Amino acid sequence: MTPRHTVTPSVPEARPGAWCGAVAAAALGGVLLLGAAAPALAAEPGAVTGAAASAAAVRAPKATTVTVSGSGRAASAPDLAVLSVGVEATRKTAKEALAAQSASAKALVDALHAQGIADRDVRTENLSLSPVYTQSPGGESKVTGYQAGQSFSVKVRDIDRTGQIIGAATDATGDAGRINGVVFDVADPTALRAKAREAAYRDAHDKAAQHARLSGHRLGRLVSLTEGESTRPGPGALPSAPADGGEGVPLAPGEIEEHVTLTAVFELV
């Protein structure tokens, strides 16, 4: 009986656990492969893959836009006057200066109240006390007294009486009184700002439409809109001077103007 020979192929010696790791990796690779292939198998006919969509987006031309700025103004008569008034007193000592200033400030506030100005419309803006120096012929500075001062911001809601109120303030304070300035304004600028904003948008839209026409396009959708800070310039303050005016100081309120700027980006089609 011929003996049967069995040939066993040589297999490289594996480290402990390597075979199990290889089997697990192969199994995991199969799962990942199936998972990656599943969306392709389930995709509907004619569907565009993510890579194809990205390539198409790169090839697609970018939209043409135009960036313009708009400026709008609106004006109205003022309905509010803001006075800057105050008092000053100079005496030999700080205590005397403060006492004189306090007496003049009380007289000023009492006069304002007598003119119908409410407490909420009178606000202290500044209070100061400083030494007064005198220079000797030899160039040496010496303190010869003290000056105390106080300034107030006063809102006059009936602007036709602004001159009358200034006169009453100067009568009450005499040589100690100071008129630092007057500014006219509107109590609620919301409506005025809205009109200026509308004008600014129309200005920007008209500019963009003209650019579209000149470049052979049509004006498309609004892409972005940025509004700048609105401004409401008023008349300059009067220089500080002794309040020696009388009743009925002539004033010219003029108009209050609101200015709005914006930047708009429109698509051209």
mmCIF file of C-alpha atoms in Angstrom:
data_model
loop_
_atom_site.group_PDB
_atom_site.id
_atom_site.type_symbol
_atom_site.label_atom_id
_atom_site.label_comp_id
_atom_site.label_asym_id
_atom_site.label_seq_id
_atom_site.Cartn_x
_atom_site.Cartn_y
_atom_site.Cartn_z
ATOM 1 C CA MET A 1 0.000 0.000 0.000
ATOM 2 C CA THR A 2 1.474 3.250 -1.174
ATOM 3 C CA PRO A 3 1.842 5.696 1.726
ATOM 4 C CA ARG A 4 -0.135 8.983 1.367
ATOM 5 C CA HIS A 5 1.930 12.143 1.486
ATOM 6 C CA THR A 6 0.453 15.388 2.723
ATOM 7 C CA VAL A 7 2.180 18.625 1.759
ATOM 8 C CA THR A 8 1.602 21.520 4.132
ATOM 9 C CA PRO A 9 2.522 24.994 2.766
ATOM 10 C CA SER A 10 4.774 26.989 4.987
ATOM 11 C CA VAL A 11 3.124 29.915 6.702
ATOM 12 C CA PRO A 12 5.114 32.723 8.283
ATOM 13 C CA GLU A 13 4.977 32.589 11.972
ATOM 14 C CA ALA A 14 2.395 35.057 13.276
ATOM 15 C CA ARG A 15 2.594 36.984 16.462
ATOM 16 C CA PRO A 16 -0.007 36.192 19.103
ATOM 17 C CA GLY A 17 -3.231 38.005 18.333
ATOM 18 C CA ALA A 18 -2.097 39.147 14.847
ATOM 19 C CA TRP A 19 -4.496 36.806 13.064
ATOM 20 C CA CYS A 20 -7.450 38.024 15.072
ATOM 21 C CA GLY A 21 -6.456 41.637 14.374
ATOM 22 C CA ALA A 22 -6.221 40.937 10.658
ATOM 23 C CA VAL A 23 -9.634 39.311 10.613
ATOM 24 C CA ALA A 24 -11.141 42.247 12.528
ATOM 25 C CA ALA A 25 -9.477 44.744 10.180
ATOM 26 C CA ALA A 26 -10.764 42.872 7.160
ATOM 27 C CA ALA A 27 -14.248 42.777 8.633
ATOM 28 C CA LEU A 28 -14.105 46.455 9.511
ATOM 29 C CA GLY A 29 -12.824 47.262 6.021
ATOM 30 C CA GLY A 30 -15.764 45.415 4.563
ATOM 31 C CA VAL A 31 -18.206 47.368 6.689
ATOM 32 C CA LEU A 32 -16.615 50.664 5.741
ATOM 33 C CA LEU A 33 -16.639 49.707 2.090
ATOM 34 C CA LEU A 34 -20.255 48.743 2.212
ATOM 35 C CA GLY A 35 -21.080 51.935 4.103
ATOM 36 C CA ALA A 36 -19.304 54.067 1.522
ATOM 37 C CA ALA A 37 -20.957 52.281 -1.352
ATOM 38 C CA ALA A 38 -24.453 52.383 0.123
ATOM 39 C CA PRO A 39 -25.296 55.979 -0.845
ATOM 40 C CA ALA A 40 -24.191 55.351 -4.429
ATOM 41 C CA LEU A 41 -26.403 52.262 -4.635
ATOM 42 C CA ALA A 42 -29.343 54.140 -3.147
ATOM 43 C CA ALA A 43 -28.904 57.311 -5.219
ATOM 44 C CA GLU A 44 -31.639 58.089 -7.675
ATOM 45 C CA PRO A 45 -30.834 58.123 -11.381
ATOM 46 C CA GLY A 46 -29.382 61.439 -12.491
ATOM 47 C CA ALA A 47 -28.363 62.506 -8.941
ATOM 48 C CA VAL A 48 -25.199 64.636 -8.700
ATOM 49 C CA THR A 49 -22.571 63.432 -6.268
ATOM 50 C CA GLY A 50 -20.888 65.763 -3.763
ATOM 51 C CA ALA A 51 -17.656 65.918 -5.783
ATOM 52 C CA ALA A 52 -19.532 66.711 -8.985
ATOM 53 C CA ALA A 53 -21.552 69.418 -7.235
ATOM 54 C CA SER A 54 -18.377 70.996 -5.876
ATOM 55 C CA ALA A 55 -16.804 70.969 -9.314
ATOM 56 C CA ALA A 56 -19.920 72.543 -10.806
ATOM 57 C CA ALA A 57 -19.893 75.249 -8.136
ATOM 58 C CA VAL A 58 -16.276 76.060 -8.973
ATOM 59 C CA ARG A 59 -17.049 76.272 -12.687
ATOM 60 C CA ALA A 60 -20.183 78.445 -12.116
ATOM 61 C CA PRO A 61 -19.517 82.166 -12.728
ATOM 62 C CA LYS A 62 -19.773 84.456 -9.736
ATOM 63 C CA ALA A 63 -22.595 86.981 -9.605
ATOM 64 C CA THR A 64 -21.750 90.495 -10.749
ATOM 65 C CA THR A 65 -22.448 93.130 -8.102
ATOM 66 C CA VAL A 66 -22.170 96.874 -7.724
ATOM 67 C CA THR A 67 -21.425 98.686 -4.453
ATOM 68 C CA VAL A 68 -22.766 102.211 -3.990
ATOM 69 C CA SER A 69 -23.098 104.739 -1.192
ATOM 70 C CA GLY A 70 -26.231 106.716 -0.454
ATOM 71 C CA SER A 71 -26.683 109.998 1.365
ATOM 72 C CA GLY A 72 -29.936 111.439 2.633
ATOM 73 C CA ARG A 73 -30.937 114.593 4.469
ATOM 74 C CA ALA A 74 -34.133 115.746 6.122
ATOM 75 C CA ALA A 75 -34.844 119.049 7.860
ATOM 76 C CA SER A 76 -37.490 120.388 10.222
ATOM 77 C CA ALA A 77 -38.045 123.322 12.529
ATOM 78 C CA PRO A 78 -36.622 122.791 16.047
ATOM 79 C CA ASP A 79 -38.916 122.324 19.019
ATOM 80 C CA LEU A 80 -36.282 122.414 21.769
ATOM 81 C CA ALA A 81 -33.601 124.858 22.930
ATOM 82 C CA VAL A 82 -30.732 123.779 25.176
ATOM 83 C CA LEU A 83 -29.095 126.613 27.100
ATOM 84 C CA SER A 84 -25.703 126.471 28.756
ATOM 85 C CA VAL A 85 -25.756 129.021 31.578
ATOM 86 C CA GLY A 86 -23.796 129.458 34.769
ATOM 87 C CA VAL A 87 -22.357 131.696 37.460
ATOM 88 C CA GLU A 88 -18.877 132.634 38.635
ATOM 89 C CA ALA A 89 -17.601 134.367 41.773
ATOM 90 C CA THR A 90 -14.097 135.441 42.786
ATOM 91 C CA ARG A 91 -13.230 136.127 46.426
ATOM 92 C CA LYS A 92 -10.133 136.217 48.615
ATOM 93 C CA THR A 93 -10.788 132.831 50.234
ATOM 94 C CA ALA A 94 -12.133 129.564 48.858
ATOM 95 C CA LYS A 95 -14.949 129.568 51.399
ATOM 96 C CA GLU A 96 -16.083 133.036 50.399
ATOM 97 C CA ALA A 97 -15.898 132.178 46.696
ATOM 98 C CA LEU A 98 -18.025 129.047 47.171
ATOM 99 C CA ALA A 99 -20.580 130.924 49.249
ATOM 100 C CA ALA A 100 -20.939 133.674 46.628
ATOM 101 C CA GLN A 101 -21.172 131.157 43.819
ATOM 102 C CA SER A 102 -23.801 129.133 45.688
ATOM 103 C CA ALA A 103 -25.944 132.201 46.285
ATOM 104 C CA SER A 104 -25.808 133.179 42.597
ATOM 105 C CA ALA A 105 -26.538 129.598 41.477
ATOM 106 C CA LYS A 106 -29.611 129.453 43.744
ATOM 107 C CA ALA A 107 -30.851 132.756 42.317
ATOM 108 C CA LEU A 108 -30.384 131.375 38.795
ATOM 109 C CA VAL A 109 -32.277 128.138 39.464
ATOM 110 C CA ASP A 110 -35.093 130.017 41.229
ATOM 111 C CA ALA A 111 -35.436 132.326 38.199
ATOM 112 C CA LEU A 112 -35.626 129.334 35.863
ATOM 113 C CA HIS A 113 -38.338 127.728 37.967
ATOM 114 C CA ALA A 114 -40.260 131.013 37.975
ATOM 115 C CA GLN A 115 -40.207 130.860 34.164
ATOM 116 C CA GLY A 116 -41.837 127.441 34.220
ATOM 117 C CA ILE A 117 -38.708 125.309 33.696
ATOM 118 C CA ALA A 118 -39.182 121.914 35.352
ATOM 119 C CA ASP A 119 -36.592 120.321 37.653
ATOM 120 C CA ARG A 120 -35.993 117.520 35.117
ATOM 121 C CA ASP A 121 -34.886 120.107 32.558
ATOM 122 C CA VAL A 122 -32.167 121.687 34.721
ATOM 123 C CA ARG A 123 -28.917 119.764 35.188
ATOM 124 C CA THR A 124 -25.574 120.764 36.698
ATOM 125 C CA GLU A 125 -22.860 120.266 34.073
ATOM 126 C CA ASN A 126 -19.802 121.515 35.924
ATOM 127 C CA LEU A 127 -18.709 122.727 39.359
ATOM 128 C CA SER A 128 -15.254 124.232 39.873
ATOM 129 C CA LEU A 129 -13.059 125.961 42.437
ATOM 130 C CA SER A 130 -9.572 127.152 41.508
ATOM 131 C CA PRO A 131 -6.978 129.565 42.876
ATOM 132 C CA VAL A 132 -6.343 132.908 41.214
ATOM 133 C CA TYR A 133 -2.651 133.739 40.733
ATOM 134 C CA THR A 134 -1.035 137.145 40.430
ATOM 135 C CA GLN A 135 2.506 137.498 39.114
ATOM 136 C CA SER A 136 4.799 139.936 40.866
ATOM 137 C CA PRO A 137 7.208 142.223 38.978
ATOM 138 C CA GLY A 138 9.944 139.794 39.915
ATOM 139 C CA GLY A 139 8.171 136.919 38.149
ATOM 140 C CA GLU A 140 6.927 135.188 41.290
ATOM 141 C CA SER A 141 3.349 133.805 41.225
ATOM 142 C CA LYS A 142 1.229 134.281 44.294
ATOM 143 C CA VAL A 143 -2.304 133.135 45.138
ATOM 144 C CA THR A 144 -4.427 136.239 45.593
ATOM 145 C CA GLY A 145 -7.888 134.690 45.651
ATOM 146 C CA TYR A 146 -10.178 131.880 44.528
ATOM 147 C CA GLN A 147 -12.712 131.552 41.760
ATOM 148 C CA ALA A 148 -15.766 129.285 42.062
ATOM 149 C CA GLY A 149 -18.095 128.465 39.202
ATOM 150 C CA GLN A 150 -21.066 126.319 38.315
ATOM 151 C CA SER A 151 -22.667 125.717 34.915
ATOM 152 C CA PHE A 152 -26.101 124.306 34.057
ATOM 153 C CA SER A 153 -27.723 122.707 31.033
ATOM 154 C CA VAL A 154 -31.297 123.982 30.667
ATOM 155 C CA LYS A 155 -33.886 122.578 28.266
ATOM 156 C CA VAL A 156 -36.455 125.090 27.034
ATOM 157 C CA ARG A 157 -39.345 123.193 25.468
ATOM 158 C CA ASP A 158 -41.208 126.328 24.398
ATOM 159 C CA ILE A 159 -38.490 127.767 22.176
ATOM 160 C CA ASP A 160 -40.433 130.975 21.536
ATOM 161 C CA ARG A 161 -39.662 131.893 25.158
ATOM 162 C CA THR A 162 -35.920 131.168 24.938
ATOM 163 C CA GLY A 163 -34.908 134.834 24.762
ATOM 164 C CA GLN A 164 -37.211 135.708 27.649
ATOM 165 C CA ILE A 165 -35.723 132.958 29.824
ATOM 166 C CA ILE A 166 -32.175 134.119 29.057
ATOM 167 C CA GLY A 167 -33.180 137.625 30.106
ATOM 168 C CA ALA A 168 -34.668 136.351 33.363
ATOM 169 C CA ALA A 169 -31.493 134.402 34.118
ATOM 170 C CA THR A 170 -29.251 137.410 33.572
ATOM 171 C CA ASP A 171 -31.468 139.640 35.687
ATOM 172 C CA ALA A 172 -31.297 137.158 38.558
ATOM 173 C CA THR A 173 -27.514 136.662 38.510
ATOM 174 C CA GLY A 174 -26.180 140.087 37.521
ATOM 175 C CA ASP A 175 -22.441 140.287 36.926
ATOM 176 C CA ALA A 176 -21.976 136.734 38.239
ATOM 177 C CA GLY A 177 -24.069 135.245 35.424
ATOM 178 C CA ARG A 178 -22.605 133.623 32.310
ATOM 179 C CA ILE A 179 -24.232 132.608 29.029
ATOM 180 C CA ASN A 180 -22.041 129.888 27.505
ATOM 181 C CA GLY A 181 -24.170 128.874 24.538
ATOM 182 C CA VAL A 182 -27.495 127.818 23.067
ATOM 183 C CA VAL A 183 -28.255 124.907 20.741
ATOM 184 C CA PHE A 184 -31.577 124.216 19.031
ATOM 185 C CA ASP A 185 -32.734 120.665 18.471
ATOM 186 C CA VAL A 186 -35.729 118.352 18.126
ATOM 187 C CA ALA A 187 -36.928 116.484 21.195
ATOM 188 C CA ASP A 188 -37.646 113.251 19.262
ATOM 189 C CA PRO A 189 -35.483 112.809 16.139
ATOM 190 C CA THR A 190 -37.043 109.456 15.133
ATOM 191 C CA ALA A 191 -39.319 110.773 12.385
ATOM 192 C CA LEU A 192 -36.643 113.103 11.026
ATOM 193 C CA ARG A 193 -34.088 110.278 10.916
ATOM 194 C CA ALA A 194 -36.568 107.999 9.117
ATOM 195 C CA LYS A 195 -37.049 110.595 6.354
ATOM 196 C CA ALA A 196 -33.296 110.991 5.972
ATOM 197 C CA ARG A 197 -32.880 107.202 5.795
ATOM 198 C CA GLU A 198 -35.497 106.943 3.018
ATOM 199 C CA ALA A 199 -33.693 109.651 1.060
ATOM 200 C CA ALA A 200 -30.356 107.848 1.511
ATOM 201 C CA TYR A 201 -31.783 104.554 0.233
ATOM 202 C CA ARG A 202 -33.341 106.208 -2.826
ATOM 203 C CA ASP A 203 -29.999 107.848 -3.559
ATOM 204 C CA ALA A 204 -28.160 104.507 -3.370
ATOM 205 C CA HIS A 205 -30.806 102.721 -5.470
ATOM 206 C CA ASP A 206 -30.706 105.393 -8.178
ATOM 207 C CA LYS A 207 -26.924 105.204 -8.364
ATOM 208 C CA ALA A 208 -26.980 101.410 -8.647
ATOM 209 C CA ALA A 209 -29.665 101.538 -11.355
ATOM 210 C CA GLN A 210 -27.558 103.973 -13.357
ATOM 211 C CA HIS A 211 -24.474 101.744 -13.074
ATOM 212 C CA ALA A 212 -26.537 98.768 -14.239
ATOM 213 C CA ARG A 213 -27.819 100.696 -17.254
ATOM 214 C CA LEU A 214 -24.372 101.994 -18.203
ATOM 215 C CA SER A 215 -22.850 98.506 -18.016
ATOM 216 C CA GLY A 216 -25.605 96.821 -20.030
ATOM 217 C CA HIS A 217 -27.155 94.996 -17.086
ATOM 218 C CA ARG A 218 -30.403 95.045 -15.200
ATOM 219 C CA LEU A 219 -30.540 95.841 -11.510
ATOM 220 C CA GLY A 220 -31.085 92.701 -9.459
ATOM 221 C CA ARG A 221 -31.697 91.956 -5.816
ATOM 222 C CA LEU A 222 -30.221 93.814 -2.853
ATOM 223 C CA VAL A 223 -27.327 91.750 -1.504
ATOM 224 C CA SER A 224 -26.364 93.769 1.576
ATOM 225 C CA LEU A 225 -27.077 97.103 3.227
ATOM 226 C CA THR A 226 -25.019 98.881 5.892
ATOM 227 C CA GLU A 227 -26.115 102.120 7.549
ATOM 228 C CA GLY A 228 -23.542 104.556 8.838
ATOM 229 C CA GLU A 229 -23.871 106.686 11.944
ATOM 230 C CA SER A 230 -26.423 109.438 11.528
ATOM 231 C CA THR A 231 -25.476 113.008 12.374
ATOM 232 C CA ARG A 232 -27.538 116.001 13.356
ATOM 233 C CA PRO A 233 -25.286 119.057 13.229
ATOM 234 C CA GLY A 234 -26.470 122.046 15.188
ATOM 235 C CA PRO A 235 -25.385 125.659 15.356
ATOM 236 C CA GLY A 236 -22.153 126.418 17.191
ATOM 237 C CA ALA A 237 -22.319 127.479 20.813
ATOM 238 C CA LEU A 238 -22.032 131.129 21.701
ATOM 239 C CA PRO A 239 -18.737 132.184 23.282
ATOM 240 C CA SER A 240 -18.689 132.485 27.047
ATOM 241 C CA ALA A 241 -19.472 136.040 28.094
ATOM 242 C CA PRO A 242 -20.949 137.985 31.010
ATOM 243 C CA ALA A 243 -24.737 137.790 31.045
ATOM 244 C CA ASP A 244 -25.447 141.456 30.550
ATOM 245 C CA GLY A 245 -28.255 141.006 28.002
ATOM 246 C CA GLY A 246 -31.767 142.141 28.743
ATOM 247 C CA GLU A 247 -35.177 140.557 28.397
ATOM 248 C CA GLY A 248 -36.096 139.388 24.931
ATOM 249 C CA VAL A 249 -32.632 138.423 23.612
ATOM 250 C CA PRO A 250 -33.077 137.958 19.827
ATOM 251 C CA LEU A 251 -32.392 134.403 18.619
ATOM 252 C CA ALA A 252 -32.679 132.643 15.238
ATOM 253 C CA PRO A 253 -33.584 128.916 15.613
ATOM 254 C CA GLY A 254 -33.283 128.093 11.900
ATOM 255 C CA GLU A 255 -33.760 124.425 10.884
ATOM 256 C CA ILE A 256 -32.483 121.149 12.278
ATOM 257 C CA GLU A 257 -31.047 118.778 9.704
ATOM 258 C CA GLU A 258 -30.579 115.009 9.994
ATOM 259 C CA HIS A 259 -27.978 113.317 7.798
ATOM 260 C CA VAL A 260 -27.881 109.541 7.129
ATOM 261 C CA THR A 261 -25.349 107.638 4.996
ATOM 262 C CA LEU A 262 -25.448 103.993 3.936
ATOM 263 C CA THR A 263 -23.614 101.502 1.723
ATOM 264 C CA ALA A 264 -25.589 99.099 -0.485
ATOM 265 C CA VAL A 265 -24.560 96.144 -2.657
ATOM 266 C CA PHE A 266 -26.861 95.196 -5.548
ATOM 267 C CA GLU A 267 -26.668 92.247 -7.935
ATOM 268 C CA LEU A 268 -26.435 92.965 -11.664
ATOM 269 C CA VAL A 269 -28.242 90.534 -13.970
#
